[in-house]
CSV table of C-alpha atoms in Angstrom, one decimal:
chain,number,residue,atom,x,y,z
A,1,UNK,CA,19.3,96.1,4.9
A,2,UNK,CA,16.6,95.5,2.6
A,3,UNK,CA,13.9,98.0,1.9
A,4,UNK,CA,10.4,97.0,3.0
A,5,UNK,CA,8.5,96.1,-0.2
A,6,UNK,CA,4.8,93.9,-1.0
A,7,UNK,CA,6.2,92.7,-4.1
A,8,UNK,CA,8.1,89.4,-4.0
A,9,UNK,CA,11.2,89.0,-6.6
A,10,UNK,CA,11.2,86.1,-8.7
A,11,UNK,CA,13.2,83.4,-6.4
A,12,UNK,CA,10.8,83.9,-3.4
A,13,UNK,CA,8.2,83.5,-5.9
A,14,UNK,CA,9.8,80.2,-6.9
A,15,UNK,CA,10.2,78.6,-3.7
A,16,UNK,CA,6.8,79.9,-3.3
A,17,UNK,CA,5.2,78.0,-5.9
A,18,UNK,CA,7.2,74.8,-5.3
A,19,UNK,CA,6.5,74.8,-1.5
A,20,UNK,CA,2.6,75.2,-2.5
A,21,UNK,CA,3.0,72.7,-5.3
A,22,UNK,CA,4.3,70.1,-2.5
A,23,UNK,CA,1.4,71.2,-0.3
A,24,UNK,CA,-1.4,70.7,-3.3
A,25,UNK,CA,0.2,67.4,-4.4
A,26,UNK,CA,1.6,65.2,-0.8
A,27,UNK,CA,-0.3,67.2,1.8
A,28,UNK,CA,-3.8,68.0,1.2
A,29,UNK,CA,-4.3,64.2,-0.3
A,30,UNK,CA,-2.8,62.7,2.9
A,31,UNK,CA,-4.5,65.2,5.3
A,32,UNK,CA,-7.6,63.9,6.4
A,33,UNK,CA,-5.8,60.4,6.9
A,34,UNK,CA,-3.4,61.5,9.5
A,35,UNK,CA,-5.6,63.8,11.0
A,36,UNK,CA,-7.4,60.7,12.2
A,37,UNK,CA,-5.0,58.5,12.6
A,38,UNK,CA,-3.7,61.0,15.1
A,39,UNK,CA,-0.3,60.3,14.7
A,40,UNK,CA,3.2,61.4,13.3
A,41,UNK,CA,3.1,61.4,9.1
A,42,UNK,CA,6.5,60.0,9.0
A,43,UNK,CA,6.2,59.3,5.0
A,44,UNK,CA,5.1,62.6,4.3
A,45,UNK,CA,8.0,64.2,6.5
A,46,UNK,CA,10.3,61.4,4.6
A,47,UNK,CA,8.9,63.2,1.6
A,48,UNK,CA,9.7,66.6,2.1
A,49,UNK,CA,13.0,65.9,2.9
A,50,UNK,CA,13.7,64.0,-0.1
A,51,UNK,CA,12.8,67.4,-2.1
A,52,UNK,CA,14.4,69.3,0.4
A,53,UNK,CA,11.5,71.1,2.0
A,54,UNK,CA,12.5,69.6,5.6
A,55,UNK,CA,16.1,70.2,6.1
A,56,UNK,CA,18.8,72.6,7.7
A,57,UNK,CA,19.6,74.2,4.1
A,58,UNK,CA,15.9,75.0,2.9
A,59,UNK,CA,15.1,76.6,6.4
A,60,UNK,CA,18.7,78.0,6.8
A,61,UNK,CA,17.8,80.0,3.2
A,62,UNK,CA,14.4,81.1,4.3
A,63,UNK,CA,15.8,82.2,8.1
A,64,UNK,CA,18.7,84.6,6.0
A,65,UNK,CA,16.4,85.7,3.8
A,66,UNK,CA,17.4,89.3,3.7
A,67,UNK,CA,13.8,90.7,3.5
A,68,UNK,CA,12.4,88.5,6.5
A,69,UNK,CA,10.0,86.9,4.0
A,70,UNK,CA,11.3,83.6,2.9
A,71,UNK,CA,10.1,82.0,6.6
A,72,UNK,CA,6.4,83.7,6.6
A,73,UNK,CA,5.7,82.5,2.8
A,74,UNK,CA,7.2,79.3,3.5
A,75,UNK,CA,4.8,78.6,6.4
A,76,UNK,CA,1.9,80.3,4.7
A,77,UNK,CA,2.2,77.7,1.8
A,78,UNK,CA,2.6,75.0,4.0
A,79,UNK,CA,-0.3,75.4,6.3
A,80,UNK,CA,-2.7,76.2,3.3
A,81,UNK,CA,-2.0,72.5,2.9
A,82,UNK,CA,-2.6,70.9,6.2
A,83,UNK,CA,-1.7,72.2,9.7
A,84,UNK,CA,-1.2,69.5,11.5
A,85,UNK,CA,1.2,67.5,8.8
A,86,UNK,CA,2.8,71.0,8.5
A,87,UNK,CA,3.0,71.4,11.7
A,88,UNK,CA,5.0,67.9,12.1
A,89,UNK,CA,7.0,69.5,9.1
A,90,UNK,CA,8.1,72.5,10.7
A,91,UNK,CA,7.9,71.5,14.4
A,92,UNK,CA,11.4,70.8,14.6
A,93,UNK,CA,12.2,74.7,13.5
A,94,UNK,CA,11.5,75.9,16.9
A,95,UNK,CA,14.0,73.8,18.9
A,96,UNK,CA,16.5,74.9,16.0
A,97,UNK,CA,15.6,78.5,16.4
A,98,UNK,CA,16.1,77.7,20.0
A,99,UNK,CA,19.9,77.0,19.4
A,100,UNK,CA,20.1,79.6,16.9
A,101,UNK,CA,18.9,82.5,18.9
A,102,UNK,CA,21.3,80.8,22.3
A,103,UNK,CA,23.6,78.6,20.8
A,104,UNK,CA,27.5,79.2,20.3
A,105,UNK,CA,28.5,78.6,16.4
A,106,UNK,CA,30.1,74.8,17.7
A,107,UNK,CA,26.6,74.0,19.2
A,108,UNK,CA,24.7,75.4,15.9
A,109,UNK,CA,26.9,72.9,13.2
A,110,UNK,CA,27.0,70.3,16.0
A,111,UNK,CA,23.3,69.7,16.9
A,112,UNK,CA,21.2,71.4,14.2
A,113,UNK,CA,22.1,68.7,11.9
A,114,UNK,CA,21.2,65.8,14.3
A,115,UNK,CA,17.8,67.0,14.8
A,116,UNK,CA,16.7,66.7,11.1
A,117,UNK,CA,18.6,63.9,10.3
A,118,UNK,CA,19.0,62.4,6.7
A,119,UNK,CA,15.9,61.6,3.6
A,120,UNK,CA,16.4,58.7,4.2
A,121,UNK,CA,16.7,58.7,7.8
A,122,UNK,CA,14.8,61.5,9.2
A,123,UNK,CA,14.7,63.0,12.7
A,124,UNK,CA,12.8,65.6,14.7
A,125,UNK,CA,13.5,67.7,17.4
A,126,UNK,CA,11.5,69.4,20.5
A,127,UNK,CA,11.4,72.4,22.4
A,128,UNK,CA,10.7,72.1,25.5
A,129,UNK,CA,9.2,74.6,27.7
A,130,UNK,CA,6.0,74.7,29.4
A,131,UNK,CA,4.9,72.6,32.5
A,132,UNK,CA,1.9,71.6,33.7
A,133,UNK,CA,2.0,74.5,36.6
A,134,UNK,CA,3.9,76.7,34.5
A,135,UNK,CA,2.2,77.2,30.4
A,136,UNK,CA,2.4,81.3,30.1
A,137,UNK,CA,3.3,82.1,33.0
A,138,UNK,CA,6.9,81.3,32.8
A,139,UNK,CA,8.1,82.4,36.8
A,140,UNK,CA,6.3,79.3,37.7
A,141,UNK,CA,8.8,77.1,35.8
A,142,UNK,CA,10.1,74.2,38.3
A,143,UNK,CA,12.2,72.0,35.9
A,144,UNK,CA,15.7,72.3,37.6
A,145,UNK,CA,19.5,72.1,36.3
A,146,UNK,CA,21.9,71.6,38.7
A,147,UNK,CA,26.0,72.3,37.6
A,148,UNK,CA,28.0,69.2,39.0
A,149,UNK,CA,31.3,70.8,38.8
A,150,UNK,CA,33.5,67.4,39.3
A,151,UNK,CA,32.2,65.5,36.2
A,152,UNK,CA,31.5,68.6,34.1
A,153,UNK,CA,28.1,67.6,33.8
A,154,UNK,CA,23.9,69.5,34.2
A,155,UNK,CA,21.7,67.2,36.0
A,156,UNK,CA,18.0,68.0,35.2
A,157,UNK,CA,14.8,66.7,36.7
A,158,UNK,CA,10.9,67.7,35.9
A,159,UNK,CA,8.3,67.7,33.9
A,160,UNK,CA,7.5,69.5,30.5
A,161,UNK,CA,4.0,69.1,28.8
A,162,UNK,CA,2.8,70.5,25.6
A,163,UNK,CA,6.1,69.6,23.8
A,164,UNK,CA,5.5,69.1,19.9
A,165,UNK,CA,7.4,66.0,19.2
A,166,UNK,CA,8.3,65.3,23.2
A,167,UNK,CA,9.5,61.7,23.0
A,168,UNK,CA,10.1,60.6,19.6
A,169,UNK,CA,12.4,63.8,19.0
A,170,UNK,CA,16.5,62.8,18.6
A,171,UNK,CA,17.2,66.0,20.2
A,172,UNK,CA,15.2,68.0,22.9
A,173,UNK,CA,16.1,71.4,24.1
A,174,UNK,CA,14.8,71.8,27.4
A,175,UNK,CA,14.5,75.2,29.3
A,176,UNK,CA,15.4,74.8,33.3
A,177,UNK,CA,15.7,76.5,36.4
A,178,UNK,CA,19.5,77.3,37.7
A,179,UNK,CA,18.8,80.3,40.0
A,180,UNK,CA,15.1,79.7,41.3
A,181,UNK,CA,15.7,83.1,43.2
A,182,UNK,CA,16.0,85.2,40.0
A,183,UNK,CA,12.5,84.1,38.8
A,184,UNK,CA,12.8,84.1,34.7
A,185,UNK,CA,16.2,85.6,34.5
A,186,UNK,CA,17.2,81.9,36.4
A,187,UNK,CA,16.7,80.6,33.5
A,188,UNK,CA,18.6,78.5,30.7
A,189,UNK,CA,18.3,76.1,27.7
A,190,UNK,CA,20.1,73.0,27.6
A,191,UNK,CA,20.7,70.7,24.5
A,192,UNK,CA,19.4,66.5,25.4
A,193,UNK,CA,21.2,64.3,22.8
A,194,UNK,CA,19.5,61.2,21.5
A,195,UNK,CA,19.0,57.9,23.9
A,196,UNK,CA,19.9,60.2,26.9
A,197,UNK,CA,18.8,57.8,30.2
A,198,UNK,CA,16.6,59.7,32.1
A,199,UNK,CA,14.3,61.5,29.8
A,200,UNK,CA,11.1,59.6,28.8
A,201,UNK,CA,7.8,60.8,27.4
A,202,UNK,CA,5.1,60.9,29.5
A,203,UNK,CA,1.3,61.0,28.1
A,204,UNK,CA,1.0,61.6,24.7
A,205,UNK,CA,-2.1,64.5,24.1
A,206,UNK,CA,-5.5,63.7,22.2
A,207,UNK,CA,-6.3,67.2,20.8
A,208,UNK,CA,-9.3,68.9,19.1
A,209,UNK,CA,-6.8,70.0,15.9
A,210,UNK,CA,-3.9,69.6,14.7
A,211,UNK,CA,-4.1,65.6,15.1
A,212,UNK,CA,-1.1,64.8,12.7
A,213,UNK,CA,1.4,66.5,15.0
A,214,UNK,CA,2.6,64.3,18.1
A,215,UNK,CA,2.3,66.6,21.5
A,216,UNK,CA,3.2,65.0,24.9
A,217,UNK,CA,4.5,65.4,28.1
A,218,UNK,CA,8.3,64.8,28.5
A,219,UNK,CA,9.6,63.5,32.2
A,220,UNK,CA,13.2,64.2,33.0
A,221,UNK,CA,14.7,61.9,35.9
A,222,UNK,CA,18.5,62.7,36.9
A,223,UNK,CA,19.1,63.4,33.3
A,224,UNK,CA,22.8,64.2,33.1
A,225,UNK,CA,23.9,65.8,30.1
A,226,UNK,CA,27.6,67.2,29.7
A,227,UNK,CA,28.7,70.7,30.3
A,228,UNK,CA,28.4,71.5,26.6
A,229,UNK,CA,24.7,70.7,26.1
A,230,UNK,CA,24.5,74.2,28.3
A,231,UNK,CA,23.5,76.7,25.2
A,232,UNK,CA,25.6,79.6,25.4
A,233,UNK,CA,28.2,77.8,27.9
A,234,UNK,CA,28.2,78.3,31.5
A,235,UNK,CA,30.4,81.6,30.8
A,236,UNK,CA,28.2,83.6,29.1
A,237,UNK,CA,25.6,82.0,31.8
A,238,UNK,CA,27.4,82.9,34.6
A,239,UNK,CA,27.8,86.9,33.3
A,240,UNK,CA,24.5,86.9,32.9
A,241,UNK,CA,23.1,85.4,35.9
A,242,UNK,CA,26.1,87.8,37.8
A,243,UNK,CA,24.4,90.8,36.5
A,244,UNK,CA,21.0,90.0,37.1
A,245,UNK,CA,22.2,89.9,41.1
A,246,UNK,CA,24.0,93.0,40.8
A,247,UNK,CA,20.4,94.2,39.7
A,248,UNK,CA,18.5,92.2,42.0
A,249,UNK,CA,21.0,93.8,45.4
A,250,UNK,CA,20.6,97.4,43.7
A,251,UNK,CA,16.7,96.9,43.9
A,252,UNK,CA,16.5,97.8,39.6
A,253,UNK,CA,14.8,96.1,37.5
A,254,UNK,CA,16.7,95.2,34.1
A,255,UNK,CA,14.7,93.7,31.1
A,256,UNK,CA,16.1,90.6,30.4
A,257,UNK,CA,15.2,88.5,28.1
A,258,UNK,CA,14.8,85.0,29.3
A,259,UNK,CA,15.6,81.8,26.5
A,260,UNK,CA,12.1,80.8,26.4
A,261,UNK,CA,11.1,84.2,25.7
A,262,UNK,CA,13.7,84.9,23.0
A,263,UNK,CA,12.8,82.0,20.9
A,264,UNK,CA,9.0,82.6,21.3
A,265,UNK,CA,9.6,86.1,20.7
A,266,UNK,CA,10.9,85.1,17.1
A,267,UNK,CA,8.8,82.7,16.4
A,268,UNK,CA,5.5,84.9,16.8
A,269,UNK,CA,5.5,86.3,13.3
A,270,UNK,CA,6.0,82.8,11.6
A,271,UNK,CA,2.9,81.5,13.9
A,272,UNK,CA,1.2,84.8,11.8
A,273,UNK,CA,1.8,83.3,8.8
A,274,UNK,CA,1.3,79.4,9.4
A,275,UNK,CA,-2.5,81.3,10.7
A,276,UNK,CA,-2.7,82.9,7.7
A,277,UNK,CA,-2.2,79.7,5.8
A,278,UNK,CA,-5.0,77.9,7.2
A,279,UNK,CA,-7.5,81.0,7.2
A,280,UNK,CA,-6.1,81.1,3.4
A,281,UNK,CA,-7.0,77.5,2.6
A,282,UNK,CA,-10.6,77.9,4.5
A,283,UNK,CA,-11.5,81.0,2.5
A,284,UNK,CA,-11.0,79.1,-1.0
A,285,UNK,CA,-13.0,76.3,-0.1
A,286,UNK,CA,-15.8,78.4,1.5
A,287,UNK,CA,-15.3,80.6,-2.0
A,288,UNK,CA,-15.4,78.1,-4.9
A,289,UNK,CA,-18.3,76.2,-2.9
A,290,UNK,CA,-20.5,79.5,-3.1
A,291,UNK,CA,-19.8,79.9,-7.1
A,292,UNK,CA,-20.9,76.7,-7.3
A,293,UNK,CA,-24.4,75.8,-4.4
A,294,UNK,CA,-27.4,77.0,-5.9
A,295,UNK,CA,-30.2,77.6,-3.5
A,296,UNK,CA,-33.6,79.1,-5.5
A,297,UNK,CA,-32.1,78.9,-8.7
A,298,UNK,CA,-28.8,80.9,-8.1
A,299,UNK,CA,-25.7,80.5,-6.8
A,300,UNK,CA,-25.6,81.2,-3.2
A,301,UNK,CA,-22.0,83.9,-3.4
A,302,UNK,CA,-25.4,85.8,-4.9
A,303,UNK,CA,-26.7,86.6,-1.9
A,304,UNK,CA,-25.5,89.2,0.2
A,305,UNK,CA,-25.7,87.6,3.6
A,306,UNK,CA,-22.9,85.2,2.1
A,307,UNK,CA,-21.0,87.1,-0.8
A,308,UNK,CA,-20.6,90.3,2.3
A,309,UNK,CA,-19.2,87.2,4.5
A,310,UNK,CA,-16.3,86.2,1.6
A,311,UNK,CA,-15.5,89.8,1.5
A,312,UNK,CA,-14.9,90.3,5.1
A,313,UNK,CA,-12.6,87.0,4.8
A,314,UNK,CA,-10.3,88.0,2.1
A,315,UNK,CA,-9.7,91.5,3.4
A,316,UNK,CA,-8.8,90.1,7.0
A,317,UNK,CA,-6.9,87.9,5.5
A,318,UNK,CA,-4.6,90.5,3.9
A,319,UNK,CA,-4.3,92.7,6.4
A,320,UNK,CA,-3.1,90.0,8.7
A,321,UNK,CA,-0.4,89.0,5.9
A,322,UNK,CA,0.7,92.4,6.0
A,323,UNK,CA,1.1,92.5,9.8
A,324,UNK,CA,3.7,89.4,9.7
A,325,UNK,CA,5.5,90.4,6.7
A,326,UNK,CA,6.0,94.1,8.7
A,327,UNK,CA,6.7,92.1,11.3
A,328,UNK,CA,9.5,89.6,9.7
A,329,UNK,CA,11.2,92.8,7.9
A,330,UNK,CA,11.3,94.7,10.7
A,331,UNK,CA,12.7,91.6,12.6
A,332,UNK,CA,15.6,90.9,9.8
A,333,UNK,CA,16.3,94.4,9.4
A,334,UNK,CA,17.3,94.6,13.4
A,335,UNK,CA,14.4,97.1,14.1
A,336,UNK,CA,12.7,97.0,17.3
A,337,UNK,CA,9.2,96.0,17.9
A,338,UNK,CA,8.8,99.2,19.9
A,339,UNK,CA,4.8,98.6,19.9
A,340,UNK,CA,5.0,95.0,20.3
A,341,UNK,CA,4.7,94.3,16.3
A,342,UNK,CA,5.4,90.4,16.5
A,343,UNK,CA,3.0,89.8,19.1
A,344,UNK,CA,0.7,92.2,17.0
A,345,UNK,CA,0.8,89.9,14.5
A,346,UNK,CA,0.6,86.4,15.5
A,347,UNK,CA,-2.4,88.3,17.7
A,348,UNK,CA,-4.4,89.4,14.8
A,349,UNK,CA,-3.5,86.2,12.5
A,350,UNK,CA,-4.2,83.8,14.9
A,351,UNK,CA,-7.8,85.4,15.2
A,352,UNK,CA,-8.4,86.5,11.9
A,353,UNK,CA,-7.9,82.6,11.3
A,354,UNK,CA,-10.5,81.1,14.0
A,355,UNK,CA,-13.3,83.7,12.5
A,356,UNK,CA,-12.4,82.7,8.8
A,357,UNK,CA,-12.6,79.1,9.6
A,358,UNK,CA,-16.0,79.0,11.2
A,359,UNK,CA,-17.5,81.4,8.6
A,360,UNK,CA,-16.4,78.9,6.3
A,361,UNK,CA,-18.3,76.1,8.4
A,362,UNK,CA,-21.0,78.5,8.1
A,363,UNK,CA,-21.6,79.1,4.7
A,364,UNK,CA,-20.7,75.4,3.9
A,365,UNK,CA,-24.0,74.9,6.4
A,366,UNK,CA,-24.6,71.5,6.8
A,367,UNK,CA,-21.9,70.2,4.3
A,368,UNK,CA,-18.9,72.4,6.7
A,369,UNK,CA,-20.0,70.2,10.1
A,370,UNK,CA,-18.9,66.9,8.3
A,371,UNK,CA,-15.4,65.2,7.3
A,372,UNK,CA,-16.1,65.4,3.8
A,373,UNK,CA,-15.3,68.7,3.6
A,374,UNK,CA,-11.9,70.2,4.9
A,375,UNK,CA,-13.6,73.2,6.7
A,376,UNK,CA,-14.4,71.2,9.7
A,377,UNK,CA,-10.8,70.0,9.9
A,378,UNK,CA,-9.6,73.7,9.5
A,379,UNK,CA,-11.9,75.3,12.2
A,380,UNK,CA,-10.8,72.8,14.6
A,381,UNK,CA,-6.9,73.2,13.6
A,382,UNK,CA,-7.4,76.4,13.5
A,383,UNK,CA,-8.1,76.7,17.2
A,384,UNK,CA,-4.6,76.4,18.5
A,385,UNK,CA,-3.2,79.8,16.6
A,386,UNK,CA,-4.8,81.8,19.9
A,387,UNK,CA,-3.3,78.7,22.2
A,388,UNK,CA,0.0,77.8,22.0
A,389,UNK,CA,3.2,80.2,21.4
A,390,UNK,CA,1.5,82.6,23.8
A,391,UNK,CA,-2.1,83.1,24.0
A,392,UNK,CA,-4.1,85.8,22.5
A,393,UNK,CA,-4.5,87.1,26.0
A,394,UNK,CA,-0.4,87.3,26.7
A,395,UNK,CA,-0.2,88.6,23.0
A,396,UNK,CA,-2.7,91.4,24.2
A,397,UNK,CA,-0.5,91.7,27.4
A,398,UNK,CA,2.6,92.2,26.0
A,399,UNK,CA,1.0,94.9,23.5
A,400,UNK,CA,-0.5,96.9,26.1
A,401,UNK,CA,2.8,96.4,28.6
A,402,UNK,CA,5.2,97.9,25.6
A,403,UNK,CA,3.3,100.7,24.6
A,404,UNK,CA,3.2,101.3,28.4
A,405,UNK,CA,6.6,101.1,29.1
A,406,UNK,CA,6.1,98.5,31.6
A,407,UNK,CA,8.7,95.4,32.0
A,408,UNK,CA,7.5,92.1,30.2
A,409,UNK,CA,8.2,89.8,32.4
């Protein structure tokens, strides 16, 4: 187990500096572009998979990185550049750590690769989740998976919404109902290979932020997928799903871990960082333009009312780095977030970036409310940090539920 240290050694700070290189060279140029175009930066994706940045290998390295830091950097570089082409960069990661955190080792070699493709033929993946009745609160899921025993074979039928990359993605991983009566420990994750019949997507999202990252609805009609797609297998499901009735008859209640839940859960830190990117970004560009406005003969970072402002920024800033890098250490070194420290930290991040952002607007003034400046871009990406992976409010409820002792269901 690696010790918990602030300093990075000298190949994190490699990858470092050639992930933020990419960023300040193919991102930030093509940014504002895609962001109105509002739709999927295939080139730039082709891009960073030519240098390596999107594939299995870079994210396997950063995922095993022993001291939980290689994924937080990485994202924190990535999203200084742009978070919506980022976003298209790295959406794919959370269907992968989907299979990861579920999968058998057959289902990890066999489908991991298949959802990023080649450089020159790229693919994405999608995790699919939330429904239109059923965003946090999970219980309400109605997507179902029925076993048809005789062919071998999960049939599934619904509706998912909010799906980064729901459509256009060669692999999905969709989250279903098998037991409706044990509420969220009913649940499973099943593997949809590419030009399945059945599943289609449904209507594709105009958002506030994040523009250059495709979101839609995906529909599932009688999609029948073989008995393998089941992450896991139906073994291991059918333990679980055993003891959760045992539970259920004795009248306890056993924290279980849905999948949903157990890929969010370690995703939250890396949601922290990819925040912390953007606030990052925000806070330069609000920086260098006070050196350089002069209002009555000075430079306006003169002024108290803005210089105070800047200061504020940078030291929320850091202390919301330092929250996901506690975070991502103590995930990687298999210690448990007895006080909620994941949610902690995509909590504070995710805010720390929506105040950074506008103050940036704000000391921009005029200049911040237009397109030629990336602020306004940034305050409205910016947005969807206290939205999607679990909202600041859930965050605040799953806090206050551990440190209670009360069951997060």
């Amino acid at each position: 187990m690696a010790e918990f240290t602030m300093e990075l050694n000298d190949d994190q700070k490699q990858v470092r500096d050639w992930i933020h290189g990419f960023a300040a060279d193919v991102i930030r140029p093509a940014a504002a572009e895609w962001d109105e175009r509002e739709e999927t930066p295939w080139p730039v994706i082709q891009e960073a998979a030519k240098v390596g940045i999107y594939s299995l290998d870079f994210y396997a390295q950063q995922y095993f990185d022993p001291t939980g830091l290689g994924v937080p950097v990485a994202m924190e570089e990535l999203f200084w550049g742009d978070a919506g082409i980022a976003l298209s960069i790295v959406g794919t990661g959370l269907a992968a750590i989907g299979v990861l955190a579920n999968g058998t080792e057959e289902q990890i070699g066999t489908w991991i690769p298949q959802m990023y493709g080649t450089p020159d033929d790229v693919k994405v993946a999608a995790f699919c989740s939330s429904e239109p009745d059923a965003g946090s609160d999970v219980g309400s899921m109605r997507t179902r998976a029925v076993y048809d025993r005789a062919k071998d074979e999960w049939v599934l039928n619904g509706t998912k919404t909010w799906a980064t990359n729901g459509g256009i993605a060669n692999v999905h991983i969709v989250v279903a109902v098998v037991d409706p009566e044990l509420g969220t420990k009913g649940h499973a994750s099943f593997i949809v290979p590419p030009n399945t019949p059945g599943l289609a997507q449904g209507q594709k999202f105009k958002k506030h932020g994040i523009r250059a990252s495709h979101t839609a609805e995906v529909v599932l009609e009688d999609v029948r997928i073989p008995g393998s797609c089941l992450l896991g297998g139906k073994e291991k499901l059918d333990e679980r799903l055993a003891r959760a009735r045992e539970k259920a008859k004795a009248g306890g209640g056993e924290r279980v871990k849905n999948a949903a839940m157990a890929t969010f859960e370690a995703s939250r830190p890396a949601v922290g960082a990819m925040a912390v990117g953007t606030a990052r970004a925000a806070y330069e560009v609000a920086l260098d333009y006070a050196r350089t406005r002069t209002q009555f003969g000075r430079p306006i970072i003169d002024n108290q009312g803005v210089a105070f402002q800047l200061a504020d920024m940078r030291t929320q800033i850091d202390a919301a780095r330092l929250l996901v890098w506690r975070a991502s250490w103590m995930a990687v070194a298999g210690k448990p977030f007895t006080s909620a420290e994941g949610s902690m930290s995509k909590l504070f991040a995710s805010e720390v970036a929506k105040k950074v952002t506008a103050q940036a607007v704000q000391i921009l003034g005029g200049n911040g409310f237009t397109r030629e400046y990336p602020v306004e871009r940034m305050h409205r990406d910016a947005a969807i940090y206290t939205i999607f992976e679990g909202t600041s409010e859930i965050q605040r409820l799953v806090i206050a539920r551990t440190l209670s002792g009360m069951p997060i269901r």
